[in-house]
Tab-separated table of C-alpha atoms and ligand atoms in Angstrom:
chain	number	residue	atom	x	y	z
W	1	UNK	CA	60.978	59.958	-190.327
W	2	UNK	CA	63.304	62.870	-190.950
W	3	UNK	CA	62.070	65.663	-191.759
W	4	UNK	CA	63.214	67.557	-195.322
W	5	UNK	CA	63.945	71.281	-196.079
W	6	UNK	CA	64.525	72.635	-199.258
W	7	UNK	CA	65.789	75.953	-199.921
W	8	UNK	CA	67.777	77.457	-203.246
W	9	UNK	CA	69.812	80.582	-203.865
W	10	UNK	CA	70.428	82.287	-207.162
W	11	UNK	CA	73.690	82.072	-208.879
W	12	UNK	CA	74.452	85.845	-209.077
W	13	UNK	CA	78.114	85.528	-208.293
W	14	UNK	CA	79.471	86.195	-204.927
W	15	UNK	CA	76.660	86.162	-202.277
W	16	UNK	CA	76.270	88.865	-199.932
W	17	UNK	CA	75.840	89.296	-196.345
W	18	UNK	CA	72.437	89.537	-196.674
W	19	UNK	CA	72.086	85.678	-198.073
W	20	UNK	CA	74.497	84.807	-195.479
W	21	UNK	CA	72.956	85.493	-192.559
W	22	UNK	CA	69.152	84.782	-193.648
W	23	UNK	CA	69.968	82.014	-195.389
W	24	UNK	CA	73.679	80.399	-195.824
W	25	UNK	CA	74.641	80.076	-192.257
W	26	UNK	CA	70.904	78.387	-191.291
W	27	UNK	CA	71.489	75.987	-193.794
W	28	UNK	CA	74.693	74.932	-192.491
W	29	UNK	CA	73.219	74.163	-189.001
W	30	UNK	CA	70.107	72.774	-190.419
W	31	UNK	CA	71.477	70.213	-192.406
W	32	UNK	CA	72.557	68.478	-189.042
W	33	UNK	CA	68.977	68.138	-188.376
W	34	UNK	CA	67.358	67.850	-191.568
W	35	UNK	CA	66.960	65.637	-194.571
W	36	UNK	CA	68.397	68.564	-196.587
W	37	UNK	CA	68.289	69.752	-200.198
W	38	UNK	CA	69.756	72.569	-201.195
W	39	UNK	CA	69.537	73.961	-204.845
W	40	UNK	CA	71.318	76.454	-207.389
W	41	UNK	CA	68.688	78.039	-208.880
W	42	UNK	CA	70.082	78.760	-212.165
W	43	UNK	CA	66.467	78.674	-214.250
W	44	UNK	CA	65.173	81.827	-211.801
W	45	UNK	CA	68.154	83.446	-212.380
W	46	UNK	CA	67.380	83.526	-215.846
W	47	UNK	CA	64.127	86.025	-216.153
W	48	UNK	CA	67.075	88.740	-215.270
W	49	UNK	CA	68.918	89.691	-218.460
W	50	UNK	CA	71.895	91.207	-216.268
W	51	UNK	CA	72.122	88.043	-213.595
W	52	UNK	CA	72.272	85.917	-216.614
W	53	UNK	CA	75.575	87.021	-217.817
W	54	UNK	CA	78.463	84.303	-217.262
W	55	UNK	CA	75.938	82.132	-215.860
W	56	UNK	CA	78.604	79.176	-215.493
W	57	UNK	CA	81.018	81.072	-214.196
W	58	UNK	CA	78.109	82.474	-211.481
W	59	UNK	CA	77.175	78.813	-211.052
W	60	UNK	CA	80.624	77.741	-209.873
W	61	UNK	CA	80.781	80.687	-208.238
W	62	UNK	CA	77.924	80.009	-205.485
W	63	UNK	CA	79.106	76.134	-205.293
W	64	UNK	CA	82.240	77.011	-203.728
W	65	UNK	CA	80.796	79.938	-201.918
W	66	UNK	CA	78.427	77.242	-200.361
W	67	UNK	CA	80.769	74.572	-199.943
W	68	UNK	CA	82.932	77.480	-197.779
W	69	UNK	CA	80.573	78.462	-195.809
W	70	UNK	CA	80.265	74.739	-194.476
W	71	UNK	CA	77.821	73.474	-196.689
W	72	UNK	CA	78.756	69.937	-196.778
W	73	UNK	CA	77.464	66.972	-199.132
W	74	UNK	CA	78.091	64.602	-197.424
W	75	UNK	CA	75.303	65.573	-195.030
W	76	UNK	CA	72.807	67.172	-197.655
W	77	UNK	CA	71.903	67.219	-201.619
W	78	UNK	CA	73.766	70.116	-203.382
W	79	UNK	CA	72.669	70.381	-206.832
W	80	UNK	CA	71.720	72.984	-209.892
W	81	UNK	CA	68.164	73.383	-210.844
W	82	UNK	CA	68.487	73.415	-214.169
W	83	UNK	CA	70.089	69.431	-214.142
W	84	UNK	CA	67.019	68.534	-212.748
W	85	UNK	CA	64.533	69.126	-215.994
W	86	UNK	CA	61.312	67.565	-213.253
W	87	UNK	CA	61.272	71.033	-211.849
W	88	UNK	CA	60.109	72.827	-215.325
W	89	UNK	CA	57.775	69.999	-216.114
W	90	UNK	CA	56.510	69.708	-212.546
W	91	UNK	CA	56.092	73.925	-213.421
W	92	UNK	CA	53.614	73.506	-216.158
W	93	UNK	CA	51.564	70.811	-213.992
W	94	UNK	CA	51.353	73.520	-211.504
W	95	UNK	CA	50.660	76.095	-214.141
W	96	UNK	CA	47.553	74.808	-214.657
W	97	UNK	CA	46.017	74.723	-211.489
W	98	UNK	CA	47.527	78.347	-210.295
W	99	UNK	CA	45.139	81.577	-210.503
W	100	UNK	CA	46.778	84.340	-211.994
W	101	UNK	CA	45.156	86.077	-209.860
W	102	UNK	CA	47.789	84.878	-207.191
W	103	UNK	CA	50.632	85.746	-209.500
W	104	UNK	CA	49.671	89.364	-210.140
W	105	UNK	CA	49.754	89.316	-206.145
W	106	UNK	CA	53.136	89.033	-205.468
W	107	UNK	CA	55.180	92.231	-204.192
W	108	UNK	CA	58.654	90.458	-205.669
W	109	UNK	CA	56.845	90.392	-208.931
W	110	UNK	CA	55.942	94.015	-209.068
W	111	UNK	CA	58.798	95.315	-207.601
W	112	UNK	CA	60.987	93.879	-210.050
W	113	UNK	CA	58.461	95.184	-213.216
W	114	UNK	CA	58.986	98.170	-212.259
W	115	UNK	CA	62.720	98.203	-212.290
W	116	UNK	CA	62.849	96.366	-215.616
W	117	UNK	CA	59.693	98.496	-217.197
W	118	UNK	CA	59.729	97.302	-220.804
W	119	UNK	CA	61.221	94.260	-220.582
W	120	UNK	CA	59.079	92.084	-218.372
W	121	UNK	CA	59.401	88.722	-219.074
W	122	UNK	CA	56.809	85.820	-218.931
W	123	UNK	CA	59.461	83.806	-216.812
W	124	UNK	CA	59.348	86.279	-214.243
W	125	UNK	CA	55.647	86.507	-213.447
W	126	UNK	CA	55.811	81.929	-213.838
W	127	UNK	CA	59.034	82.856	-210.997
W	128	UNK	CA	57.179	81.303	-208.081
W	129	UNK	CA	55.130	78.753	-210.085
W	130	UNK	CA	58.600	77.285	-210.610
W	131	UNK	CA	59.475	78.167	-207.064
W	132	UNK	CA	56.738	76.162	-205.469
W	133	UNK	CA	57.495	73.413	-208.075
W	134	UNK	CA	61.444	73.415	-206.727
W	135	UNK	CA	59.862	72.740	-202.718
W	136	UNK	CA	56.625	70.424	-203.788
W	137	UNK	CA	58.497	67.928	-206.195
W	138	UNK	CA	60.257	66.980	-203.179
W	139	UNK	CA	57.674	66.910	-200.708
W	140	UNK	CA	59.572	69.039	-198.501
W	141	UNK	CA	58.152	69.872	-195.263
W	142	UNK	CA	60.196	73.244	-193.616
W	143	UNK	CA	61.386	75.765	-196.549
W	144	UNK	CA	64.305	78.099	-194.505
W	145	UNK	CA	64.415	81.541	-196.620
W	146	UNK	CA	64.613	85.283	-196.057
W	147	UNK	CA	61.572	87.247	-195.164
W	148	UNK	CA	61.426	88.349	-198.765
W	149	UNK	CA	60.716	84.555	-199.759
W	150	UNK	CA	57.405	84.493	-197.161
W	151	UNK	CA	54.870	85.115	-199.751
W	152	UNK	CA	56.289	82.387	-202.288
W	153	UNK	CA	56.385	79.816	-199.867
W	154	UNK	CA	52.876	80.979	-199.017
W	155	UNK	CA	52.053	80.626	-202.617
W	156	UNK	CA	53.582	77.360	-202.601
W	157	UNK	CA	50.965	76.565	-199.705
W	158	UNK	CA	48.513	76.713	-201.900
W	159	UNK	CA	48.893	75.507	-204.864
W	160	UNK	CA	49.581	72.444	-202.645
W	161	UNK	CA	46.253	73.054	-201.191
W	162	UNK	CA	44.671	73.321	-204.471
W	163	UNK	CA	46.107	70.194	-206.005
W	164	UNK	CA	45.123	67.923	-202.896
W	165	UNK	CA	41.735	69.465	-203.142
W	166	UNK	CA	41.616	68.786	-206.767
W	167	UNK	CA	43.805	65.277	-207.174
W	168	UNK	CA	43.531	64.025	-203.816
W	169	UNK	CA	45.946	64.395	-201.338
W	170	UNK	CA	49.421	64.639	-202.475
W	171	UNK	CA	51.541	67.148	-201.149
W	172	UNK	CA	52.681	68.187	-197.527
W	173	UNK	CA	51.593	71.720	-197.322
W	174	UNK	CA	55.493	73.027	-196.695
W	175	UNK	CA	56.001	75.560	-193.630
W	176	UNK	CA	58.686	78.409	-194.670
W	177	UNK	CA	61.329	78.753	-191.764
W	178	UNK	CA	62.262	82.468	-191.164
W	179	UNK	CA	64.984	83.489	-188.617
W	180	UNK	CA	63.792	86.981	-186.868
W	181	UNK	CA	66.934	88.051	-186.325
W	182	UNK	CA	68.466	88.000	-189.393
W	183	UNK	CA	65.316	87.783	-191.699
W	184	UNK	CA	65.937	90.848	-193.128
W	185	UNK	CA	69.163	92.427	-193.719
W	186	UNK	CA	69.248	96.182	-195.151
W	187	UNK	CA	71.306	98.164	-197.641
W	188	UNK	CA	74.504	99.611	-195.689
W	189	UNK	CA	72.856	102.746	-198.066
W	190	UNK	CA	69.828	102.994	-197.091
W	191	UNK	CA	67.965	100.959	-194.812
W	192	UNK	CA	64.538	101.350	-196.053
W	193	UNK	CA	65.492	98.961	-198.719
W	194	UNK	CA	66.448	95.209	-198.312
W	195	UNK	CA	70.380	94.705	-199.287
W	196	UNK	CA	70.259	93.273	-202.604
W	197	UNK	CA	73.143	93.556	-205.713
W	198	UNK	CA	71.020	95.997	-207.626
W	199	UNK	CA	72.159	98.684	-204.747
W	200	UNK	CA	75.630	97.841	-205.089
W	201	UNK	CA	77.398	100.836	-203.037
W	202	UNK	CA	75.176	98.937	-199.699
W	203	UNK	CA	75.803	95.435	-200.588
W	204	UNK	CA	78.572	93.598	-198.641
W	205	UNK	CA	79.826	90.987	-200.106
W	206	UNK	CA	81.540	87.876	-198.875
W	207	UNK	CA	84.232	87.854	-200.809
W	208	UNK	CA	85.108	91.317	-200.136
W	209	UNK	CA	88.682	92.048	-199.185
W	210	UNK	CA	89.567	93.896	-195.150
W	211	UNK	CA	90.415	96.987	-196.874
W	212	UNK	CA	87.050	97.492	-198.663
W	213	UNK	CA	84.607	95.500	-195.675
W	214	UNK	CA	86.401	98.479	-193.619
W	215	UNK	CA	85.769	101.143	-196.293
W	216	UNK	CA	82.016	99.694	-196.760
W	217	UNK	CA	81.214	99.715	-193.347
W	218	UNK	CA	82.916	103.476	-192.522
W	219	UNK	CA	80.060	104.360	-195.606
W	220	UNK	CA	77.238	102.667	-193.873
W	221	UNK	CA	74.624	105.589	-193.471
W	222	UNK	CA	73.891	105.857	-189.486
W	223	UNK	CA	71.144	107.892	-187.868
W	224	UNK	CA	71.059	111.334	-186.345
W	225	UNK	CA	72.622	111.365	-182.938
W	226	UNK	CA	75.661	109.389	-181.985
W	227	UNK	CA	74.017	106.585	-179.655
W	228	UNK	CA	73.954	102.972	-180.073
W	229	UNK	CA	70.369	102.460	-179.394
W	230	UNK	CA	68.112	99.597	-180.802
W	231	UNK	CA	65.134	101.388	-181.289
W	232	UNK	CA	63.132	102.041	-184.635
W	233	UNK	CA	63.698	105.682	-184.774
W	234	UNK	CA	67.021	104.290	-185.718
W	235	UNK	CA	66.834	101.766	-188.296
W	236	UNK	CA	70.190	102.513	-190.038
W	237	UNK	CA	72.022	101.587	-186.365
W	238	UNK	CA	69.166	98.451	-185.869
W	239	UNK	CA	70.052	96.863	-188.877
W	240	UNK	CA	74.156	97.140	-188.091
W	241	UNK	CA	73.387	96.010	-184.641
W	242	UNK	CA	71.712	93.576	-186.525
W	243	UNK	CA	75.213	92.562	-188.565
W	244	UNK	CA	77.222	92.787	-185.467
W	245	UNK	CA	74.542	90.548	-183.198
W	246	UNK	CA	74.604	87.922	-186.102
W	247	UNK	CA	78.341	87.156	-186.273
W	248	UNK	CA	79.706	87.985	-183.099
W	249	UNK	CA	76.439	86.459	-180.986
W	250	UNK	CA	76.174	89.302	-178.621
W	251	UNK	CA	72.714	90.084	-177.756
W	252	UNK	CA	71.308	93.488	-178.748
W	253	UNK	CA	71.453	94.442	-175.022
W	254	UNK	CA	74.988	94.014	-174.418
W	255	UNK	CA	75.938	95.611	-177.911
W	256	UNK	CA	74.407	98.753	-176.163
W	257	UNK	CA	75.960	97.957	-173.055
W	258	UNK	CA	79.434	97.613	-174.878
W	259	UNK	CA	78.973	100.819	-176.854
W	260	UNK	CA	77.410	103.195	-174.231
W	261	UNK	CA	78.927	106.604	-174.443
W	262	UNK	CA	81.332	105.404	-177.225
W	263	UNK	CA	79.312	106.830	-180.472
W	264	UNK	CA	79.180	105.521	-184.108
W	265	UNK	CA	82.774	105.876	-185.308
W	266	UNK	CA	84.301	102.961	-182.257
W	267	UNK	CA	81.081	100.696	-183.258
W	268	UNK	CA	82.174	100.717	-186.728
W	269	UNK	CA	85.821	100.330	-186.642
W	270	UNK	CA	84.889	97.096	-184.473
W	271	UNK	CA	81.984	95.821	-186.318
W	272	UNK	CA	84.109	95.888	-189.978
W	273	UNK	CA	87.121	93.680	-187.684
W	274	UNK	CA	84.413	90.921	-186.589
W	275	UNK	CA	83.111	90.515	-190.022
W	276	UNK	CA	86.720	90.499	-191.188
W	277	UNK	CA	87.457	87.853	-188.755
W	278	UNK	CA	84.543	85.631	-189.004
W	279	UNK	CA	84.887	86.261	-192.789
W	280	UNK	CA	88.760	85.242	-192.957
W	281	UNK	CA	88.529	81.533	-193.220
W	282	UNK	CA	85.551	81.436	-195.308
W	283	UNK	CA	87.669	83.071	-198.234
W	284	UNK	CA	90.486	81.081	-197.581
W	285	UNK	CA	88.450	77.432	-198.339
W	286	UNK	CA	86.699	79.585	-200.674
W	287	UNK	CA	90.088	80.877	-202.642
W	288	UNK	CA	91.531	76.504	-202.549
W	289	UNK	CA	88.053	75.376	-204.112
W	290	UNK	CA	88.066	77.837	-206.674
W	291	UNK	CA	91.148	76.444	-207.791
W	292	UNK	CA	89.127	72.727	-207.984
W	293	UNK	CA	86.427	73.483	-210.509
W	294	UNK	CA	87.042	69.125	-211.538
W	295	UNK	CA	86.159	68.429	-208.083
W	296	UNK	CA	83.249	70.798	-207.939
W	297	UNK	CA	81.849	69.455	-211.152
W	298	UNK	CA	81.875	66.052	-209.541
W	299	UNK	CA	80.138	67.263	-206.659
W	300	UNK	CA	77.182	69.044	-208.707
W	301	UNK	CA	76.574	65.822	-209.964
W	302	UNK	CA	76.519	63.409	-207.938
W	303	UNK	CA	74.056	65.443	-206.458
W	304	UNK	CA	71.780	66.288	-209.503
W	305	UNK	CA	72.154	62.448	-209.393
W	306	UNK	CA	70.149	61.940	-205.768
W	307	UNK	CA	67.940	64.999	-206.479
W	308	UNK	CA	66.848	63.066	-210.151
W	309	UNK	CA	66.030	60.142	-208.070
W	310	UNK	CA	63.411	61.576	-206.060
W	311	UNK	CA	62.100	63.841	-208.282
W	312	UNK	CA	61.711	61.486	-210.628
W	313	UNK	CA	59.773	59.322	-208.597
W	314	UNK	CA	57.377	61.733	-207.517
W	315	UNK	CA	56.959	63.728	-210.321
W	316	UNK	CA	55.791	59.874	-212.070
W	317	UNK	CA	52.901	60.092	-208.743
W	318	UNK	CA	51.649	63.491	-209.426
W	319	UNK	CA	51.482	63.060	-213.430
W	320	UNK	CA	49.233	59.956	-212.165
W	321	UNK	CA	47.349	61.753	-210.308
W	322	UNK	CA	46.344	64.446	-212.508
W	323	UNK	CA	45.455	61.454	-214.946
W	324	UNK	CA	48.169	61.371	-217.504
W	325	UNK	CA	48.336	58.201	-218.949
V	1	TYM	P1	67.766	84.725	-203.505
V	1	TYM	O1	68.791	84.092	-204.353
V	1	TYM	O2	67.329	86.110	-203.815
V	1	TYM	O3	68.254	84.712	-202.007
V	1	TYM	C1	68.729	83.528	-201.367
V	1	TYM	C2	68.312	83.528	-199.898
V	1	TYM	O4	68.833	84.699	-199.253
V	1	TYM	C3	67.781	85.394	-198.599
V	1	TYM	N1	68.063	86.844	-198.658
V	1	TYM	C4	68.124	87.641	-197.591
V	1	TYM	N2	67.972	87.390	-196.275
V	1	TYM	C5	68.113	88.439	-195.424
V	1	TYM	N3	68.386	89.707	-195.832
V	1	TYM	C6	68.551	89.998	-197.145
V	1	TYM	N4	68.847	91.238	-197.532
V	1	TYM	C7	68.411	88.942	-198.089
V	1	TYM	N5	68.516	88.873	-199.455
V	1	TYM	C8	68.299	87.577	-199.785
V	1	TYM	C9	66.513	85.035	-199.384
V	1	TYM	O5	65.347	85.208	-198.617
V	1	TYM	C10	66.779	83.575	-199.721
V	1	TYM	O6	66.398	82.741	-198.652
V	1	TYM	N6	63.476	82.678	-205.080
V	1	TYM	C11	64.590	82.487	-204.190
V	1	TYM	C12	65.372	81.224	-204.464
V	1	TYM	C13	64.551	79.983	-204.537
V	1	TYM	C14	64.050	79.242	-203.429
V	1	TYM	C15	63.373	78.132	-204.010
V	1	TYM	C16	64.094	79.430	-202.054
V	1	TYM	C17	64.194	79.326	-205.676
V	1	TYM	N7	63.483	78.211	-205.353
V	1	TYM	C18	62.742	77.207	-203.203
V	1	TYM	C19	63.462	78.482	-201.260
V	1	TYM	C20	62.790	77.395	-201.832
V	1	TYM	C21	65.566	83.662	-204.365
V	1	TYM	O7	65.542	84.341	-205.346
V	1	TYM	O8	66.486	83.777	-203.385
């Protein structure tokens, strides 16, 4: 049988570069291979009071930013979380079994509580209760996600463990799939931290016009020296060797090669025209299904539609066998 991934993405507008390369562009090959399900995660968008502004609009947003990127459903299940309601019950069926413990692990978790300081929100400590609920109610096998996702898929591991100890065996324990090189793209500001919308001024995003990819990348913060060296005493250069290697498929080797003697300023006038370039026709479909929001309606569900049908299903098993009536 064919195997299943599952992976989601919040709706937070206009993805970035960062989502693109660890996740996005995977997907698009992956669903080739895979018995794919992709979802809008609209519900974990929600424990951010900022992200949650415009939702719909942020919604329709990431659909067609998908959809452009070559995310295709004819060939996977596209849907939004929040059409699904077997995700939030399957959540409190999993709340009960999970250690808080586990929760008060997680480095997302306290990361974010620190940012938000008063306002912490009950939602966002449950975050990947409902996460491992999204990947289990469909007993997915391979979850493809940023390095910044290992520890919920881990999480998701076991609780899975837990329940088939407890219930007896129900879930596949689900592997997370996590490209190395693009796991992990940085802030064009500062490479110490992962790029992310809260740093705007270092987040690149893909709808971005030429004139400000070429302004963004002219910013990028580079290391002392001029040398295009992959090497770690130069992580600001790694990670936009990193960029270039991604879209234009030249190893890191032969981006040295290529650059040897030629310093920072030549590196970055070419790396802002690949992105442009690779870019271009992604914002064109993007720009003609933005113009379609009928079309992407029908699209979200029809596939809420298939997701309902297997969640349904097995969220009726796992009710059983935690010995609801
Ligand atoms: P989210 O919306 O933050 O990110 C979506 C995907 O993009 C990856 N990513 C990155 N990859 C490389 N470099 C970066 N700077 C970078 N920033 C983000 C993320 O790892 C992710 O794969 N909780 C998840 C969404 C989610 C999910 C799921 C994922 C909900 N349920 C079930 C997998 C399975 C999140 O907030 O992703």
């Amino acid at each position: 049988m064919t195997k299943r991934i599952f992976s989601g993405i919040q709706p937070t507008g206009s993805a970035h570069i960062g989502n693109y390369l660890g996740a996005i562009k995977n997907w698009v090959e992956l669903q080739n291979q895979y018995d794919s399900v992709f979802c809008i995660v609209d519900l974990h968008a929600l424990t951010n009071p900022e992200a949650a502004n415009q939702m719909q609009k942020k919604i329709f947003d990431s659909t067609t930013t998908l959809l452009a990127a070559g995310i295709d459903p004819k060939k996977c299940i596209l849907f939004v979380q929040s059409h699904v309601h077997e995700h939030t019950e399957l959540t409190w069926l999993l709340n009960t079994i999970t250690p808080i413990a586990e929760l008060e692990r997680m480095t997302q978790f306290k990361e974010k509580s620190k940012h938000l300081k008063q306002s912490i929100n009950m939602g966002l400590f449950d975050y990947p209760v409902l996460m491992a609920a999204d990947i289990l109610l469909y007993h997915t096998n391979v979850v493809p996600v940023g390095e910044d996702q290992r520890q919920h898929v881990e999480l998701a591991r076991i609780i899975a463990r837990k329940f088939n100890n407890q219930f007896n065996k129900t879930f596949i324990l689900p592997e997370p799939l996590i490209y190395k090189s693009s796991a992990r793209i940085m802030s064009l500001a500062d490479p110490t931290k992962k790029m992310s919308k809260s740093i705007p001024h270092g987040c690149l995003e893909l709808t971005d016009s030429p004139a400000l990819i070429k302004e963004k990348i002219k910013k990028a913060v580079t290391d002392s020296g001029n040398e295009i060296k992959y090497s770690p005493k130069k992580p600001a250069v790694v990670n936009l060797m990193t960029i270039y290697a991604s879209f234009s498929k030249l190893s890191f080797d032969q981006i040295e090669k290529k650059y040897k003697g030629k310093g920072y300023a030549q590196f970055k006038d070419d790396l802002a025209k690949i992105i442009i370039k690779e870019l271009k026709p992604f914002q064109e479909k993007k720009k003609a299904l933005d113009k379609k929001p009928e079309q992407i309606r029908k699209i979200l569900e029809n596939g809420a539609k298939k997701a309902q049908s297997i969640a349904q299903k097995n969220l009726k098993e796992i009710k059983q066998k935690m010995g609801l009536l």
